[in-house]
PDB file of C-alpha atoms in Angstrom:
ATOM      1  CA  LEU Q   1     -16.735   0.491   6.676  1.00 92.00           C
ATOM      2  CA  VAL Q   2     -16.477  -3.413   7.190  1.00 96.00           C
ATOM      3  CA  SER Q   3     -19.396  -6.130   8.102  1.00 96.00           C
ATOM      4  CA  GLY Q   4     -19.683  -9.632   7.406  1.00 98.00           C
ATOM      5  CA  THR Q   5     -17.241 -11.731   5.885  1.00 98.00           C
ATOM      6  CA  VAL Q   6     -14.484 -10.034   5.487  1.00 98.00           C
ATOM      7  CA  LEU Q   7     -11.121 -10.857   3.241  1.00 98.00           C
ATOM      8  CA  GLU Q   8      -7.777  -9.236   3.549  1.00 98.00           C
ATOM      9  CA  ILE Q   9      -5.118  -9.717   1.208  1.00 98.00           C
ATOM     10  CA  GLY Q  10      -1.660  -8.951   2.797  1.00 96.00           C
ATOM     11  CA  THR Q  11      -1.433 -10.165   6.250  1.00 95.00           C
ATOM     12  CA  GLY Q  12       1.853  -8.175   6.899  1.00 91.00           C
ATOM     13  CA  SER Q  13       2.377  -7.666  10.807  1.00 89.00           C
ATOM     14  CA  GLY Q  14      -1.343  -9.016  11.407  1.00 90.00           C
ATOM     15  CA  TYR Q  15      -2.541  -5.525  12.768  1.00 85.00           C
ATOM     16  CA  GLY Q  16      -5.954  -6.259  10.227  1.00 86.00           C
ATOM     17  CA  ILE Q  17      -6.472  -8.660  12.929  1.00 90.00           C
ATOM     18  CA  ASN Q  18      -6.342  -6.860  15.725  1.00 87.00           C
ATOM     19  CA  VAL Q  19      -8.174  -3.344  13.713  1.00 92.00           C
ATOM     20  CA  ILE Q  20     -10.484  -4.876  11.440  1.00 94.00           C
ATOM     21  CA  ALA Q  21     -11.632  -8.698  12.879  1.00 94.00           C
ATOM     22  CA  PRO Q  22     -13.312  -7.534  15.388  1.00 93.00           C
ATOM     23  CA  SER Q  23     -16.255  -5.778  13.181  1.00 95.00           C
ATOM     24  CA  ALA Q  24     -16.396  -8.549  10.820  1.00 97.00           C
ATOM     25  CA  THR Q  25     -18.576 -12.073  10.968  1.00 97.00           C
ATOM     26  CA  ARG Q  26     -15.772 -13.972   9.106  1.00 97.00           C
ATOM     27  CA  PHE Q  27     -12.193 -12.688   8.626  1.00 97.00           C
ATOM     28  CA  MET Q  28     -10.079 -14.274   6.632  1.00 96.00           C
ATOM     29  CA  THR Q  29      -6.918 -12.875   6.176  1.00 96.00           C
ATOM     30  CA  ILE Q  30      -4.361 -14.209   3.613  1.00 97.00           C
ATOM     31  CA  ASP Q  31      -0.476 -14.208   2.826  1.00 96.00           C
ATOM     32  CA  LYS Q  32       2.362 -15.579   0.208  1.00 94.00           C
ATOM     33  CA  PHE Q  33       4.063 -15.985   3.596  1.00 93.00           C
ATOM     34  CA  GLU Q  34       3.814 -18.022   6.676  1.00 90.00           C
ATOM     35  CA  THR Q  35       2.867 -15.825   9.467  1.00 86.00           C
ATOM     36  CA  LYS Q  36       3.579 -16.783  13.132  1.00 84.00           C
ATOM     37  CA  ILE Q  37       0.473 -14.541  14.425  1.00 85.00           C
ATOM     38  CA  ASP Q  38      -1.760 -16.857  16.895  1.00 83.00           C
ATOM     39  CA  THR Q  39      -5.419 -17.152  16.245  1.00 82.00           C
ATOM     40  CA  SER Q  40      -6.276 -20.010  18.194  1.00 80.00           C
ATOM     41  CA  ASP Q  41      -8.037 -17.847  20.524  1.00 84.00           C
ATOM     42  CA  MET Q  42     -10.070 -15.871  17.496  1.00 87.00           C
ATOM     43  CA  ASP Q  43     -13.122 -17.630  16.297  1.00 92.00           C
ATOM     44  CA  ASN Q  44     -14.217 -15.326  13.716  1.00 95.00           C
ATOM     45  CA  VAL Q  45     -10.708 -15.674  12.412  1.00 95.00           C
ATOM     46  CA  GLU Q  46      -8.837 -17.602   9.893  1.00 94.00           C
ATOM     47  CA  PHE Q  47      -5.461 -17.708   7.985  1.00 93.00           C
ATOM     48  CA  ARG Q  48      -4.199 -19.040   4.591  1.00 94.00           C
ATOM     49  CA  GLN Q  49      -1.093 -19.068   2.946  1.00 95.00           C
ATOM     50  CA  MET Q  50      -1.951 -18.057  -0.454  1.00 95.00           C
ATOM     51  CA  THR Q  51      -0.351 -16.371  -3.783  1.00 95.00           C
ATOM     52  CA  VAL Q  52      -2.417 -14.076  -5.354  1.00 97.00           C
ATOM     53  CA  PRO Q  53      -3.719 -13.979  -8.307  1.00 97.00           C
ATOM     54  CA  PRO Q  54      -5.953 -16.188  -8.553  1.00 97.00           C
ATOM     55  CA  ILE Q  55      -8.030 -16.768  -5.234  1.00 98.00           C
ATOM     56  CA  ASP Q  56      -8.431 -19.787  -4.188  1.00 97.00           C
ATOM     57  CA  LEU Q  57     -12.137 -18.839  -3.511  1.00 97.00           C
ATOM     58  CA  PRO Q  58     -15.605 -19.411  -4.595  1.00 98.00           C
ATOM     59  CA  SER Q  59     -17.327 -16.963  -6.470  1.00 98.00           C
ATOM     60  CA  SER Q  60     -19.521 -14.423  -4.794  1.00 98.00           C
ATOM     61  CA  SER Q  61     -19.005 -15.232  -1.056  1.00 98.00           C
ATOM     62  CA  VAL Q  62     -17.650 -12.186   0.222  1.00 98.00           C
ATOM     63  CA  ASP Q  63     -18.523  -8.627   1.189  1.00 98.00           C
ATOM     64  CA  PHE Q  64     -15.723  -7.249   1.642  1.00 98.00           C
ATOM     65  CA  VAL Q  65     -11.806  -7.144   0.021  1.00 98.00           C
ATOM     66  CA  ILE Q  66      -9.448  -5.582   1.785  1.00 98.00           C
ATOM     67  CA  SER Q  67      -6.328  -4.719   0.627  1.00 98.00           C
ATOM     68  CA  PHE Q  68      -3.741  -1.879   1.683  1.00 97.00           C
ATOM     69  CA  GLN Q  69      -0.306  -1.643   0.246  1.00 97.00           C
ATOM     70  CA  VAL Q  70      -0.246  -5.034  -1.283  1.00 98.00           C
ATOM     71  CA  ILE Q  71      -1.178  -4.046  -5.469  1.00 98.00           C
ATOM     72  CA  GLU Q  72       2.228  -2.238  -6.715  1.00 98.00           C
ATOM     73  CA  HIS Q  73       3.621  -5.597  -5.317  1.00 97.00           C
ATOM     74  CA  ILE Q  74       1.528  -7.654  -7.525  1.00 97.00           C
ATOM     75  CA  LYS Q  75       2.781  -8.635 -11.214  1.00 96.00           C
ATOM     76  CA  ASP Q  76      -0.266  -9.155 -12.890  1.00 97.00           C
ATOM     77  CA  ASP Q  77      -2.505  -6.463 -11.297  1.00 98.00           C
ATOM     78  CA  VAL Q  78      -5.471  -6.736 -14.026  1.00 98.00           C
ATOM     79  CA  ASP Q  79      -5.831 -10.612 -13.486  1.00 98.00           C
ATOM     80  CA  PHE Q  80      -5.795  -9.571  -9.200  1.00 98.00           C
ATOM     81  CA  VAL Q  81      -8.535  -6.648  -9.799  1.00 98.00           C
ATOM     82  CA  ALA Q  82     -10.354  -9.683 -11.835  1.00 98.00           C
ATOM     83  CA  GLU Q  83     -10.436 -12.091  -9.545  1.00 98.00           C
ATOM     84  CA  VAL Q  84     -10.811  -9.790  -6.136  1.00 98.00           C
ATOM     85  CA  TYR Q  85     -14.348  -8.979  -8.370  1.00 98.00           C
ATOM     86  CA  ARG Q  86     -14.648 -12.559  -8.870  1.00 98.00           C
ATOM     87  CA  VAL Q  87     -15.370 -13.650  -4.966  1.00 98.00           C
ATOM     88  CA  LEU Q  88     -16.948 -10.788  -3.685  1.00 98.00           C
ATOM     89  CA  LYS Q  89     -21.234 -10.500  -3.502  1.00 98.00           C
ATOM     90  CA  PRO Q  90     -23.207  -8.631  -5.309  1.00 98.00           C
ATOM     91  CA  ASN Q  91     -22.985  -4.654  -4.172  1.00 98.00           C
ATOM     92  CA  GLY Q  92     -19.885  -6.123  -2.504  1.00 98.00           C
ATOM     93  CA  VAL Q  93     -16.954  -3.528  -2.028  1.00 98.00           C
ATOM     94  CA  PHE Q  94     -13.168  -3.716  -2.231  1.00 98.00           C
ATOM     95  CA  ILE Q  95     -11.244  -1.500  -0.221  1.00 98.00           C
ATOM     96  CA  VAL Q  96      -7.654  -1.047  -1.362  1.00 98.00           C
ATOM     97  CA  SER Q  97      -4.636   1.562  -0.828  1.00 98.00           C
ATOM     98  CA  THR Q  98      -1.040   1.835  -2.675  1.00 98.00           C
ATOM     99  CA  PRO Q  99       1.133   4.616  -2.995  1.00 98.00           C
ATOM    100  CA  ASN Q 100       0.982   7.803  -5.321  1.00 97.00           C
ATOM    101  CA  ALA Q 101       3.288   7.298  -7.659  1.00 97.00           C
ATOM    102  CA  ALA Q 102       3.160  11.677  -7.852  1.00 95.00           C
ATOM    103  CA  MET Q 103       4.624  11.331  -4.430  1.00 96.00           C
ATOM    104  CA  SER Q 104       7.387   9.115  -4.158  1.00 96.00           C
ATOM    105  CA  LEU Q 105      10.618  11.134  -3.622  1.00 96.00           C
ATOM    106  CA  THR Q 106      12.513   7.564  -5.601  1.00 95.00           C
ATOM    107  CA  ARG Q 107      12.257   4.553  -7.241  1.00 95.00           C
ATOM    108  CA  ASN Q 108      11.022   2.091  -4.892  1.00 97.00           C
ATOM    109  CA  PRO Q 109      12.578  -1.515  -6.029  1.00 97.00           C
ATOM    110  CA  TRP Q 110      10.371  -3.998  -4.001  1.00 97.00           C
ATOM    111  CA  HIS Q 111       7.464  -2.459  -5.923  1.00 98.00           C
ATOM    112  CA  VAL Q 112       6.688  -3.614  -9.621  1.00 97.00           C
ATOM    113  CA  ARG Q 113       5.108  -0.425 -10.351  1.00 97.00           C
ATOM    114  CA  GLU Q 114       3.216   2.388  -8.522  1.00 97.00           C
ATOM    115  CA  TYR Q 115       0.443   4.450 -10.080  1.00 97.00           C
ATOM    116  CA  GLN Q 116      -1.130   8.248 -11.002  1.00 95.00           C
ATOM    117  CA  ILE Q 117      -4.433   8.580  -9.461  1.00 95.00           C
ATOM    118  CA  ASP Q 118      -5.225   7.919 -13.527  1.00 95.00           C
ATOM    119  CA  GLU Q 119      -3.604   4.601 -13.971  1.00 97.00           C
ATOM    120  CA  PHE Q 120      -5.177   3.364 -10.566  1.00 97.00           C
ATOM    121  CA  ASP Q 121      -8.868   4.980 -11.686  1.00 96.00           C
ATOM    122  CA  ARG Q 122      -8.815   3.114 -15.507  1.00 97.00           C
ATOM    123  CA  LEU Q 123      -7.347   0.167 -13.429  1.00 98.00           C
ATOM    124  CA  LEU Q 124     -10.290  -0.535 -11.038  1.00 98.00           C
ATOM    125  CA  GLY Q 125     -12.720   1.146 -13.880  1.00 97.00           C
ATOM    126  CA  ASN Q 126     -11.991  -2.655 -15.969  1.00 96.00           C
ATOM    127  CA  TYR Q 127     -14.055  -4.252 -13.918  1.00 97.00           C
ATOM    128  CA  PHE Q 128     -15.805  -1.525 -11.287  1.00 98.00           C
ATOM    129  CA  ALA Q 129     -18.318   0.936 -12.066  1.00 94.00           C
ATOM    130  CA  ASP Q 130     -18.916   2.364  -8.739  1.00 97.00           C
ATOM    131  CA  ILE Q 131     -15.399   3.878  -7.373  1.00 98.00           C
ATOM    132  CA  GLU Q 132     -14.827   6.455  -4.102  1.00 97.00           C
ATOM    133  CA  ARG Q 133     -11.962   8.068  -4.641  1.00 97.00           C
ATOM    134  CA  CYS Q 134      -9.546   9.116  -1.906  1.00 97.00           C
ATOM    135  CA  GLY Q 135      -6.582   9.858  -0.853  1.00 97.00           C
ATOM    136  CA  VAL Q 136      -4.089   9.767   2.657  1.00 97.00           C
ATOM    137  CA  PHE Q 137      -3.002  12.909   3.567  1.00 97.00           C
ATOM    138  CA  GLY Q 138      -0.850  14.655   5.491  1.00 97.00           C
ATOM    139  CA  ASN Q 139      -1.358  18.039   7.804  1.00 97.00           C
ATOM    140  CA  GLU Q 140       1.319  20.474   7.846  1.00 97.00           C
ATOM    141  CA  LYS Q 141       3.608  18.892  10.481  1.00 97.00           C
ATOM    142  CA  VAL Q 142       3.409  15.989   8.209  1.00 97.00           C
ATOM    143  CA  MET Q 143       4.367  17.883   5.080  1.00 97.00           C
ATOM    144  CA  LYS Q 144       7.424  19.344   6.642  1.00 97.00           C
ATOM    145  CA  TYR Q 145       8.731  15.616   6.654  1.00 97.00           C
ATOM    146  CA  TYR Q 146       8.171  15.432   3.785  1.00 97.00           C
ATOM    147  CA  GLU Q 147       9.748  18.146   2.231  1.00 97.00           C
ATOM    148  CA  LYS Q 148      12.794  17.865   4.369  1.00 97.00           C
ATOM    149  CA  ASN Q 149      13.181  13.737   3.493  1.00 97.00           C
ATOM    150  CA  ARG Q 150      12.681  15.140  -0.466  1.00 96.00           C
ATOM    151  CA  ALA Q 151      15.444  17.199   0.103  1.00 96.00           C
ATOM    152  CA  SER Q 152      17.744  14.430   1.965  1.00 96.00           C
ATOM    153  CA  VAL Q 153      17.034  12.050  -0.794  1.00 95.00           C
ATOM    154  CA  ARG Q 154      18.034  14.561  -3.862  1.00 94.00           C
ATOM    155  CA  ARG Q 155      21.612  15.123  -1.956  1.00 93.00           C
ATOM    156  CA  ILE Q 156      21.682  11.002  -2.458  1.00 92.00           C
ATOM    157  CA  THR Q 157      20.619  10.497  -5.817  1.00 92.00           C
ATOM    158  CA  LYS Q 158      22.945  13.073  -7.160  1.00 92.00           C
ATOM    159  CA  ILE Q 159      25.913  10.875  -6.981  1.00 91.00           C
ATOM    160  CA  ASP Q 160      23.189   8.756  -8.941  1.00 90.00           C
ATOM    161  CA  PHE Q 161      24.501  10.671 -12.445  1.00 88.00           C
ATOM    162  CA  LEU Q 162      23.674   7.730 -15.151  1.00 89.00           C
ATOM    163  CA  ASP Q 163      20.090   7.271 -13.411  1.00 89.00           C
ATOM    164  CA  LEU Q 164      20.762   3.688 -12.453  1.00 89.00           C
ATOM    165  CA  GLN Q 165      17.631   3.374 -10.574  1.00 92.00           C
ATOM    166  CA  HIS Q 166      15.739   3.217 -13.588  1.00 91.00           C
ATOM    167  CA  ARG Q 167      17.427   1.234 -15.808  1.00 93.00           C
ATOM    168  CA  LEU Q 168      18.834  -1.691 -13.663  1.00 93.00           C
ATOM    169  CA  PRO Q 169      16.478  -3.924 -13.461  1.00 94.00           C
ATOM    170  CA  ARG Q 170      15.223  -3.246  -9.548  1.00 94.00           C
ATOM    171  CA  LYS Q 171      16.187  -6.590  -8.224  1.00 94.00           C
ATOM    172  CA  LEU Q 172      19.573  -5.427  -8.634  1.00 95.00           C
ATOM    173  CA  LEU Q 173      18.494  -2.260  -6.503  1.00 94.00           C
ATOM    174  CA  GLN Q 174      16.719  -3.765  -3.517  1.00 96.00           C
ATOM    175  CA  ILE Q 175      19.467  -4.198  -0.738  1.00 95.00           C
ATOM    176  CA  PRO Q 176      21.424  -1.144  -1.694  1.00 92.00           C
ATOM    177  CA  TYR Q 177      18.102   1.020  -1.541  1.00 95.00           C
ATOM    178  CA  ASP Q 178      17.007  -0.720   1.912  1.00 96.00           C
ATOM    179  CA  LEU Q 179      20.584   0.064   2.942  1.00 95.00           C
ATOM    180  CA  LEU Q 180      20.526   3.687   2.070  1.00 95.00           C
ATOM    181  CA  ASN Q 181      17.232   4.137   2.946  1.00 95.00           C
ATOM    182  CA  ARG Q 182      17.674   3.338   6.336  1.00 96.00           C
ATOM    183  CA  LEU Q 183      20.978   5.251   6.989  1.00 95.00           C
ATOM    184  CA  ASN Q 184      18.624   7.651   4.998  1.00 96.00           C
ATOM    185  CA  ARG Q 185      15.975   7.452   8.117  1.00 95.00           C
ATOM    186  CA  ARG Q 186      18.049   7.581  10.795  1.00 96.00           C
ATOM    187  CA  SER Q 187      19.954  10.943   9.474  1.00 95.00           C
ATOM    188  CA  LEU Q 188      16.562  12.621   9.855  1.00 95.00           C
ATOM    189  CA  HIS Q 189      15.963  11.517  12.797  1.00 96.00           C
ATOM    190  CA  LYS Q 190      18.918  12.274  14.469  1.00 96.00           C
ATOM    191  CA  LYS Q 191      18.580  15.766  12.389  1.00 96.00           C
ATOM    192  CA  ASN Q 192      14.320  15.981  13.007  1.00 96.00           C
ATOM    193  CA  THR Q 193      14.551  14.104  16.243  1.00 97.00           C
ATOM    194  CA  GLU Q 194      11.400  16.461  17.932  1.00 96.00           C
ATOM    195  CA  LEU Q 195       9.170  16.593  14.326  1.00 96.00           C
ATOM    196  CA  THR Q 196      10.105  12.909  13.868  1.00 96.00           C
ATOM    197  CA  ASP Q 197       8.727  11.704  17.383  1.00 96.00           C
ATOM    198  CA  SER Q 198       6.039  14.077  17.379  1.00 97.00           C
ATOM    199  CA  ILE Q 199       4.575  12.539  14.358  1.00 97.00           C
ATOM    200  CA  VAL Q 200       1.240  10.659  15.203  1.00 97.00           C
ATOM    201  CA  MET Q 201      -1.333   8.199  13.357  1.00 95.00           C
ATOM    202  CA  GLU Q 202      -3.990  11.418  13.780  1.00 97.00           C
ATOM    203  CA  ASP Q 203      -1.541  13.549  11.553  1.00 98.00           C
ATOM    204  CA  TYR Q 204      -3.324  11.988   8.432  1.00 98.00           C
ATOM    205  CA  SER Q 205      -6.459  12.204   7.152  1.00 97.00           C
ATOM    206  CA  ILE Q 206      -8.944   9.846   4.358  1.00 97.00           C
ATOM    207  CA  VAL Q 207     -10.386  12.669   2.550  1.00 95.00           C
ATOM    208  CA  PRO Q 208     -11.852  12.253  -1.083  1.00 95.00           C
ATOM    209  CA  TYR Q 209      -9.304  13.230  -4.247  1.00 92.00           C
ATOM    210  CA  GLU Q 210      -9.729  16.100  -5.988  1.00 88.00           C
ATOM    211  CA  ALA Q 211      -6.998  16.631  -9.265  1.00 80.00           C
ATOM    212  CA  GLY Q 212      -4.338  19.042  -8.129  1.00 78.00           C
ATOM    213  CA  MET Q 213      -4.411  17.339  -4.390  1.00 84.00           C
ATOM    214  CA  GLU Q 214      -0.964  15.818  -2.848  1.00 90.00           C
ATOM    215  CA  CYS Q 215      -1.823  12.514  -0.953  1.00 96.00           C
ATOM    216  CA  PHE Q 216       0.300  10.435   0.055  1.00 97.00           C
ATOM    217  CA  ASP Q 217      -1.558   7.078  -0.601  1.00 97.00           C
ATOM    218  CA  LEU Q 218      -4.280   6.402  -3.140  1.00 97.00           C
ATOM    219  CA  PHE Q 219      -7.582   5.056  -0.971  1.00 98.00           C
ATOM    220  CA  PHE Q 220     -10.782   3.667  -3.581  1.00 98.00           C
ATOM    221  CA  VAL Q 221     -13.395   2.264  -2.333  1.00 98.00           C
ATOM    222  CA  ALA Q 222     -14.632   0.385  -4.777  1.00 98.00           C
ATOM    223  CA  THR Q 223     -18.223  -0.907  -5.043  1.00 98.00           C
ATOM    224  CA  LYS Q 224     -19.664  -4.140  -7.048  1.00 98.00           C
TER     225      LYS Q 224
END
């Protein structure tokens, strides 16, 4: 989907460098944390440590902005989208993914917010008129795991009869969430080893979203 000058917001573990940079003339990747990824042998790759918004780049300077599973961590999401729009060239493209709130099993305290599809549509629609709305979907095998996960999470959250997960400040919940999430994943793997070990990338697909469909992530392609 990408070519020319590409800006990645959210370097993370750096898989975008290996997967996407070869398709770009220039690949700039930014993250609020310093990276230990060695890009010295990649002539077209540049890493910058930067907290956004704002985006410290000139207006109309990039062909594509990609940002996967980042916007839910951004406090000022409106300014974030405005800055993306600003740095894009005319006809530039913003490719963005974020968790679908409708499929979340519990509150994730590491996220500032999660979006319903209409909320995400309105957010991007503040600036972009041309939006392709897709979702990341799983096949029957993935959905079977999802249902087992949902049942397990429900058993855990039964102890939260005061609904503290939605009442307490999210920062107080981050460590307990990580611990319980890790325990839950280990338990699921132990009880469903064959199923969990069999799930691969090809079990997921990105297709246009239609009302009522159950996608794990929203995947939008917005053109300036």
